[in-house]
PDB file of C-alpha atoms in Angstrom:
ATOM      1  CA  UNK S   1      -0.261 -19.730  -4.886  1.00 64.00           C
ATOM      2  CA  UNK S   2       1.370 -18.927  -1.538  1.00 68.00           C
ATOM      3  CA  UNK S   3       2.403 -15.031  -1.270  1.00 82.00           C
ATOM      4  CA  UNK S   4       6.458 -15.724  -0.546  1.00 87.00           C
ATOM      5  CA  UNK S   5       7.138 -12.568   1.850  1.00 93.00           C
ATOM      6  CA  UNK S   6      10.050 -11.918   4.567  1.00 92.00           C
ATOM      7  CA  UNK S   7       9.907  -8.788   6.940  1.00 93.00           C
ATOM      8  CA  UNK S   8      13.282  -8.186   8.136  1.00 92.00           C
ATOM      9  CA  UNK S   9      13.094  -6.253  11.876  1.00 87.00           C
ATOM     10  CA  UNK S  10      16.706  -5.461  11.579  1.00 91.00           C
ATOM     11  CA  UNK S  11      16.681  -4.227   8.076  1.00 90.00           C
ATOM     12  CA  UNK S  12      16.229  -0.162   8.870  1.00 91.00           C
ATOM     13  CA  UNK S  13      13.102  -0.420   7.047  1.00 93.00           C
ATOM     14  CA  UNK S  14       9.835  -0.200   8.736  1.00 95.00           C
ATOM     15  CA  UNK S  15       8.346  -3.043   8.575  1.00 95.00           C
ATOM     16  CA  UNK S  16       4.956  -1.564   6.374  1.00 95.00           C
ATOM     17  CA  UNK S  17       7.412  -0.426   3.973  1.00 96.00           C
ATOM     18  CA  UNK S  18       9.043  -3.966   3.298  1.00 96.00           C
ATOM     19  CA  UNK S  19       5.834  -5.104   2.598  1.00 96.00           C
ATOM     20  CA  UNK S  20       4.379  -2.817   0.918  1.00 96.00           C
ATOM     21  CA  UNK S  21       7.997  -2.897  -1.632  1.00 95.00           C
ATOM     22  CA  UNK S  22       7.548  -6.577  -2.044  1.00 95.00           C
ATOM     23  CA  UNK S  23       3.985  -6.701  -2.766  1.00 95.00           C
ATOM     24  CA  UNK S  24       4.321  -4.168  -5.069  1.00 91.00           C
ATOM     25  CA  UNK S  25       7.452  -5.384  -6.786  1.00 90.00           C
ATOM     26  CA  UNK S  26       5.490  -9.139  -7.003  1.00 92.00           C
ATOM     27  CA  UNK S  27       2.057  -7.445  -8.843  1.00 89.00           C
ATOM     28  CA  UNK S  28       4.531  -5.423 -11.344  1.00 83.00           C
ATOM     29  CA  UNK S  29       6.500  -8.195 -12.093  1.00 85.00           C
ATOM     30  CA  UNK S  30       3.424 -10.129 -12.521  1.00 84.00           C
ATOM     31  CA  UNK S  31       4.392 -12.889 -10.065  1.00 89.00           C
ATOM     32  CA  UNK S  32       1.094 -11.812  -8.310  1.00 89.00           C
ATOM     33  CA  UNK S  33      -1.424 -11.923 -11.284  1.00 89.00           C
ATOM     34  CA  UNK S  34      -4.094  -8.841 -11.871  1.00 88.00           C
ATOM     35  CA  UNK S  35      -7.152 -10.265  -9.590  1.00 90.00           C
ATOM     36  CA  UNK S  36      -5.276 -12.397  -7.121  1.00 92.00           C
ATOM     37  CA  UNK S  37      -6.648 -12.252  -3.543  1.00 95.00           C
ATOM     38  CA  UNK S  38      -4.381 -10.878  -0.715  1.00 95.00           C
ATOM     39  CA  UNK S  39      -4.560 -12.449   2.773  1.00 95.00           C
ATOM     40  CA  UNK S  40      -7.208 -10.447   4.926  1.00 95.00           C
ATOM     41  CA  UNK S  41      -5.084  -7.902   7.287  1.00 95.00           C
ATOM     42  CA  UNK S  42      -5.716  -9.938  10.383  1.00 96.00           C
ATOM     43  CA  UNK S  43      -4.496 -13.093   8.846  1.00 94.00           C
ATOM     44  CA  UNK S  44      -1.470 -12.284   7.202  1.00 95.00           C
ATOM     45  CA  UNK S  45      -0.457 -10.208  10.247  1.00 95.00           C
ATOM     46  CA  UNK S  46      -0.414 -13.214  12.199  1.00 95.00           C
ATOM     47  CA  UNK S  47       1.249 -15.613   9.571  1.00 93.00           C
ATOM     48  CA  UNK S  48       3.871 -12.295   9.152  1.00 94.00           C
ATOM     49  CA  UNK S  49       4.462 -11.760  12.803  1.00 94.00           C
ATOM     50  CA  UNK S  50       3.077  -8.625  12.888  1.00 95.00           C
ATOM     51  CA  UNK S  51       0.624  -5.930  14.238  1.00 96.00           C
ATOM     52  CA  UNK S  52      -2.637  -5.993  11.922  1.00 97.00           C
ATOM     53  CA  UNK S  53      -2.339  -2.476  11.986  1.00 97.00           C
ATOM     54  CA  UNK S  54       1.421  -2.989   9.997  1.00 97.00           C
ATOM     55  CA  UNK S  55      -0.445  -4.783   7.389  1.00 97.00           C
ATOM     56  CA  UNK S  56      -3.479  -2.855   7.127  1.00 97.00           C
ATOM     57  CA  UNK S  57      -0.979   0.631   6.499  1.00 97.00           C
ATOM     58  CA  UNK S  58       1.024  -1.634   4.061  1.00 97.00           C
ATOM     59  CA  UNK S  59      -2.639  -2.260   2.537  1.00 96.00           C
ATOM     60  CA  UNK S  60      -3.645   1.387   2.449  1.00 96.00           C
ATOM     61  CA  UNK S  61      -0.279   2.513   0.806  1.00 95.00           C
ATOM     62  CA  UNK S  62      -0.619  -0.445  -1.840  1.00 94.00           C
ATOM     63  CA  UNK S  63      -4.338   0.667  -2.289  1.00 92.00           C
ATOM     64  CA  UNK S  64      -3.106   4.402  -2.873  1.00 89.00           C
ATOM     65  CA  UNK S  65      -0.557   3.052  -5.119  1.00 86.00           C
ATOM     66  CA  UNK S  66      -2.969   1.326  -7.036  1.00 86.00           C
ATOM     67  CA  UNK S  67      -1.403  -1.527  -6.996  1.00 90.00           C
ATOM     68  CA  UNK S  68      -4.327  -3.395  -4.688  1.00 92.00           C
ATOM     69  CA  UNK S  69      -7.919  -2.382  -4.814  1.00 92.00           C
ATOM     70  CA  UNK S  70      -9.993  -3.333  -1.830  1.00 90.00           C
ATOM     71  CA  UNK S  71     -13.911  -4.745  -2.935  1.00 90.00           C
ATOM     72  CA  UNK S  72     -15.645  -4.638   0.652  1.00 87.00           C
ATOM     73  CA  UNK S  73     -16.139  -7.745   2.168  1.00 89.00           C
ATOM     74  CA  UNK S  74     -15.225  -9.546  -0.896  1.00 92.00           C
ATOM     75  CA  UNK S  75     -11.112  -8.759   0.121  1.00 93.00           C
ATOM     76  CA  UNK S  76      -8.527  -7.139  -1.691  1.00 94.00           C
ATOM     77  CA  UNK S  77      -7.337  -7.813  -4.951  1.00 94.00           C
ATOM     78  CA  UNK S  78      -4.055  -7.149  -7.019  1.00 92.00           C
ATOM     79  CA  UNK S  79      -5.213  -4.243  -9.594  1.00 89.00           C
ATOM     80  CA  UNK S  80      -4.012  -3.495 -12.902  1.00 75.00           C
ATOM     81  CA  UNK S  81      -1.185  -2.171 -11.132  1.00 55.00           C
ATOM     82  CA  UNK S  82       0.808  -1.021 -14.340  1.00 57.00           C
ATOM     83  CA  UNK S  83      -1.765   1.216 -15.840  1.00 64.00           C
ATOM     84  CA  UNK S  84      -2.212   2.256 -12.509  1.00 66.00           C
ATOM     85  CA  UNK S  85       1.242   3.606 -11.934  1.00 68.00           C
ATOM     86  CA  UNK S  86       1.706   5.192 -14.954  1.00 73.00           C
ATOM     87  CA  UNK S  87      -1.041   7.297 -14.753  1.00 72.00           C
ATOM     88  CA  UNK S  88      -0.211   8.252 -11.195  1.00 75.00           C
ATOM     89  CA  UNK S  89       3.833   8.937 -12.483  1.00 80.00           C
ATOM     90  CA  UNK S  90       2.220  10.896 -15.465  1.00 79.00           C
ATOM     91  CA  UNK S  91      -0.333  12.992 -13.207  1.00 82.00           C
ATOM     92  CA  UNK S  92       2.506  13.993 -11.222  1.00 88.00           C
ATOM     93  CA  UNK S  93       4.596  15.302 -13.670  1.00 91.00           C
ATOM     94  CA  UNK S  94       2.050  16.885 -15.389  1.00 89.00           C
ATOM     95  CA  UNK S  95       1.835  18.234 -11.861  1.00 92.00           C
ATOM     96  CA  UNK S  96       5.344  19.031 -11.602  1.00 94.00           C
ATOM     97  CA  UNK S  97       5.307  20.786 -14.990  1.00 93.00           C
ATOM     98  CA  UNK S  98       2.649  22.909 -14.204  1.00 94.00           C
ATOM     99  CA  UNK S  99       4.396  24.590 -11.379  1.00 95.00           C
ATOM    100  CA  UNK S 100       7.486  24.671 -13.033  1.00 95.00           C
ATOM    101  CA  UNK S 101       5.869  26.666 -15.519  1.00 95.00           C
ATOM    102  CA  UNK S 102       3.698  28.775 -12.937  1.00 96.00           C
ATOM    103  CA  UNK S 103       7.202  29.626 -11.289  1.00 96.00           C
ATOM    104  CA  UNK S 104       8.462  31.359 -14.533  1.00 96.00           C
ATOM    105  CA  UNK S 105      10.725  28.448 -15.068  1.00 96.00           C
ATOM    106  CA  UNK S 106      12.146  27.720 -18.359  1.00 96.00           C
ATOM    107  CA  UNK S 107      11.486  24.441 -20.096  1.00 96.00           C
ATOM    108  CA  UNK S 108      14.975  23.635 -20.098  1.00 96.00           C
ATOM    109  CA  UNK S 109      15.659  24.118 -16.584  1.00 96.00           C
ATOM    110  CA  UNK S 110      12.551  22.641 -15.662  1.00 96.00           C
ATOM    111  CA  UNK S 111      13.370  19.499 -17.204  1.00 96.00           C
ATOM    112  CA  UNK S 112      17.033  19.251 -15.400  1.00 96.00           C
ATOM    113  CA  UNK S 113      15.933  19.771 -12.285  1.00 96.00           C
ATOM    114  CA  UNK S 114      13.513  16.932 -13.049  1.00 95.00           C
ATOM    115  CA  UNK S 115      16.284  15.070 -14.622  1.00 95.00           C
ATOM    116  CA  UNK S 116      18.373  15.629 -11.415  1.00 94.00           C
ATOM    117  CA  UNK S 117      15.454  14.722  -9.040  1.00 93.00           C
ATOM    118  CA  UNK S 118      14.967  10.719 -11.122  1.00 93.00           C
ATOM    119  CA  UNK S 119      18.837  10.870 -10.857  1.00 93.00           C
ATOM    120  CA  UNK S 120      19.107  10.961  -7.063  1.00 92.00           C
ATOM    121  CA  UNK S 121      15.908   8.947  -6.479  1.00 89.00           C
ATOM    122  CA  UNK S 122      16.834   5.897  -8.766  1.00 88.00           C
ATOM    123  CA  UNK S 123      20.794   5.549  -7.295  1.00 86.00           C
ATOM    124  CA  UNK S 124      20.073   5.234  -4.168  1.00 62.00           C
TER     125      UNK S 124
END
């Protein structure tokens, strides 16, 4: 399987973050299966055009993500990036709910402002 990545320079997007979204978007989709190897940060720099240390901050954000889970030596990996996700999105609005809460907020208005927050996130 070749990884099928483009990194626009002109795009307005740092270049991390266009890889980072199309890695991602390829390991949810399942296009890149749970357990597939990534190209080592040196190596896919240089097939990408780019600085190593793009790829490795790409890596890192993926990694945080948990989208890609690094084994050592052994490389990086595509995680159970779904699971992953959802228990990050869940922890923070548990989070989010929490403070809400803490703030003397009422359920109601917490959940609008939340409401309002996905709103303007998701059109853009």
């Amino acid at each position: 399987m070749t990884l099928k990545i483009a990194v626009d320079p002109d795009s307005g997007t740092a270049p991390y973050e266009q890889l980072r979204t199309q890695i991602s978007e390829l390991a949810r989709s399942g296009a890149l299966p749970v357990g597939y190897r990534l190209p080592t940060v040196r190596g896919f720099a240089e097939e990408l055009g780019l600085a190593a240390n793009t790829v490795a901050k790409a890596y890192r954000a993926l990694e945080a993500d948990g989208v890609i889970e690094t084994r050592g030596r052994n490389g990086t990996f595509v995680a159970a990036a779904g699971d992953a996700a959802e228990r990050h999105a869940a922890s923070a609005a548990r989070e989010y709910a929490e403070q809400a809460r803490r703030l003397g907020m009422s359920r109601a208005r917490a959940t609008e402002l939340a409401q309002d927050a996905v709103r303007a996130v998701y059109a853009g």
